[in-house]
Coordinates of C-alpha atoms in Angstrom, one line a residue:
M104 CA -0.1 -0.1 0.2
S105 CA 1.4 3.5 -1.1
D106 CA 1.5 6.5 1.3
I107 CA -0.5 9.4 0.0
I108 CA 0.2 13.0 0.7
S109 CA -1.5 16.3 0.3
N110 CA -0.4 19.8 0.6
F111 CA -1.9 22.6 2.5
T112 CA -3.3 25.4 0.4
F113 CA -2.8 29.0 1.2
D114 CA -6.8 29.0 2.1
E115 CA -6.4 26.0 4.4
L116 CA -3.3 27.8 6.5
T117 CA -4.3 29.8 9.5
I118 CA -1.9 31.6 11.9
G119 CA -0.9 29.3 14.9
Q120 CA -1.2 26.1 12.6
S121 CA 1.7 23.9 12.7
Y122 CA 3.5 20.7 11.9
S123 CA 6.5 18.9 13.1
Q124 CA 8.5 16.1 11.7
S125 CA 11.5 14.2 13.3
R126 CA 14.6 12.5 11.9
T127 CA 17.8 10.9 13.8
V128 CA 21.0 12.2 12.0
S129 CA 23.4 9.2 10.9
E130 CA 26.9 9.3 10.0
E131 CA 26.0 8.3 6.7
D132 CA 23.8 11.5 6.2
V133 CA 26.9 13.6 7.3
V134 CA 29.1 11.9 4.6
L135 CA 26.4 11.7 1.9
Y136 CA 25.8 15.6 2.4
A137 CA 29.6 16.2 2.2
A138 CA 29.5 14.2 -0.9
V139 CA 26.7 16.2 -2.5
S140 CA 27.8 19.4 -1.1
H141 CA 31.5 19.4 -1.6
D142 CA 31.6 20.6 2.1
T143 CA 34.5 18.6 3.3
N144 CA 35.4 20.4 6.4
P145 CA 37.2 18.2 8.9
A146 CA 34.9 19.5 11.8
H147 CA 32.2 17.1 10.0
L148 CA 34.2 14.2 9.0
D149 CA 37.6 13.9 10.8
A150 CA 37.0 12.8 14.5
E151 CA 40.7 13.5 15.3
Y152 CA 40.3 17.0 14.0
A153 CA 36.9 17.6 15.5
A154 CA 38.4 16.2 18.9
G155 CA 40.5 19.6 19.1
T156 CA 37.6 21.9 18.4
M157 CA 35.2 23.2 20.8
F158 CA 32.7 20.6 19.7
K159 CA 34.9 17.6 20.8
K160 CA 33.6 15.5 18.1
P161 CA 32.3 15.5 14.6
I162 CA 29.2 17.7 13.9
A163 CA 26.7 17.6 10.9
H164 CA 26.7 20.4 8.4
G165 CA 24.5 23.3 9.7
M166 CA 22.7 23.5 6.0
F167 CA 21.9 19.8 6.4
T168 CA 19.7 20.9 9.4
A169 CA 18.3 23.8 7.2
G170 CA 17.6 21.1 4.6
L171 CA 15.3 19.2 6.8
I172 CA 13.3 22.5 7.1
S173 CA 13.2 22.6 3.2
A174 CA 12.1 19.0 3.0
V175 CA 9.1 19.8 5.3
I176 CA 8.1 22.7 3.2
G177 CA 8.4 21.1 0.0
T178 CA 6.8 17.9 0.8
R179 CA 4.5 18.1 3.9
F180 CA 3.7 21.9 5.3
P181 CA 2.7 23.6 3.2
G182 CA 3.8 20.8 0.6
M183 CA 3.8 20.1 -2.7
G184 CA 3.3 23.2 -5.0
T185 CA 5.0 25.6 -2.4
I186 CA 7.5 28.1 -3.8
Y187 CA 10.3 28.7 -1.2
L188 CA 10.7 32.5 -1.0
G189 CA 13.4 33.1 1.7
Q190 CA 14.5 31.8 4.9
D191 CA 16.3 33.4 8.1
L192 CA 18.4 30.9 9.9
Q193 CA 20.2 31.4 13.3
F194 CA 22.2 28.2 14.3
R195 CA 22.1 27.9 18.0
R196 CA 23.6 24.5 18.9
P197 CA 25.7 21.8 17.2
V198 CA 24.1 18.7 15.7
Y199 CA 25.9 15.3 16.3
I200 CA 25.7 12.2 15.0
G201 CA 22.6 10.2 16.7
D202 CA 21.0 13.4 17.5
T203 CA 17.2 13.0 17.0
L204 CA 16.0 16.7 15.2
T205 CA 12.4 17.7 15.3
V206 CA 11.6 20.4 12.7
T207 CA 8.3 22.6 13.8
L208 CA 6.8 24.9 11.2
T209 CA 4.3 27.7 12.5
V210 CA 2.5 29.8 10.5
V211 CA 3.1 33.2 11.9
S212 CA 1.3 35.6 9.4
R213 CA -0.6 35.3 6.3
D214 CA -0.5 38.1 3.1
E215 CA -4.1 37.7 1.5
A216 CA -2.9 40.0 -1.2
K217 CA 0.0 38.3 -2.3
K218 CA -1.0 34.8 -1.1
R219 CA 2.1 34.3 1.1
V220 CA 2.6 32.8 4.4
A221 CA 5.3 33.5 6.8
L222 CA 6.5 30.4 9.0
E223 CA 8.5 30.3 12.2
T224 CA 10.9 27.5 11.7
V225 CA 12.4 25.8 14.5
V226 CA 14.6 22.7 15.0
V227 CA 15.3 20.9 18.4
N228 CA 17.1 17.9 19.6
Q229 CA 16.0 15.0 21.5
N230 CA 16.7 17.2 24.6
G231 CA 14.5 20.1 23.4
D232 CA 17.7 22.3 23.1
K233 CA 16.7 24.9 20.1
I234 CA 19.3 23.9 17.5
L235 CA 18.3 26.2 14.7
T236 CA 15.5 28.8 14.8
G237 CA 14.3 31.5 11.9
Q238 CA 11.6 32.6 9.7
A239 CA 10.5 30.9 6.1
N240 CA 8.7 33.0 3.6
V241 CA 6.9 30.8 1.1
L242 CA 4.0 30.9 -1.7
P243 CA 1.7 27.9 -1.0
S244 CA -0.3 26.2 -3.5
Q245 CA -3.4 27.7 -4.6
E246 CA -4.7 24.1 -5.6
K247 CA -4.8 21.0 -3.5
I248 CA -2.4 18.4 -4.6
S249 CA -2.4 14.7 -3.6
R250 CA 0.4 12.2 -4.5
T251 CA 2.0 9.1 -3.8
V252 CA 5.3 9.6 -1.6
I253 CA 8.1 9.3 -4.0
A254 CA 10.4 6.9 -2.9
V255 CA 14.2 7.3 -2.5
P256 CA 16.6 4.7 -2.7
A257 CA 18.8 3.7 0.2
V258 CA 22.3 4.8 -0.1
K259 CA 24.9 3.1 1.8
I260 CA 28.7 4.4 2.2
V261 CA 31.1 1.5 1.5

């Protein structure tokens, strides 16, 4: 049985409405993000180097965490058909391998004339510590869209 997801249109979004989604960060996530982005900063990939930093062990890329926000916006809330117009980000704490991150998006304002929405964006870890905060500006779809979730392949680092 396939999972069907539906977006939230501009007209369905109300101030205070929110959506949350969680993900546990793996070492493979960090390595794959480095491979795709070409960000090979040793703070992310070299445990010996990272031991000498203020973090004491490898950390995930900040933009990986920001990418989790983008994934929620584009697939779940508001979802398909949404145009991402901008994002303000404040990185508050490091993300370590094994951390479980929860992305929460909350509608904070609606612009009826331009059909735009501002979303508070907050990412917390498993301890409730704020990792990333900010605000996204989006143009949600005007039409309802329902589709089968697109499966992505499992990728393993060898």
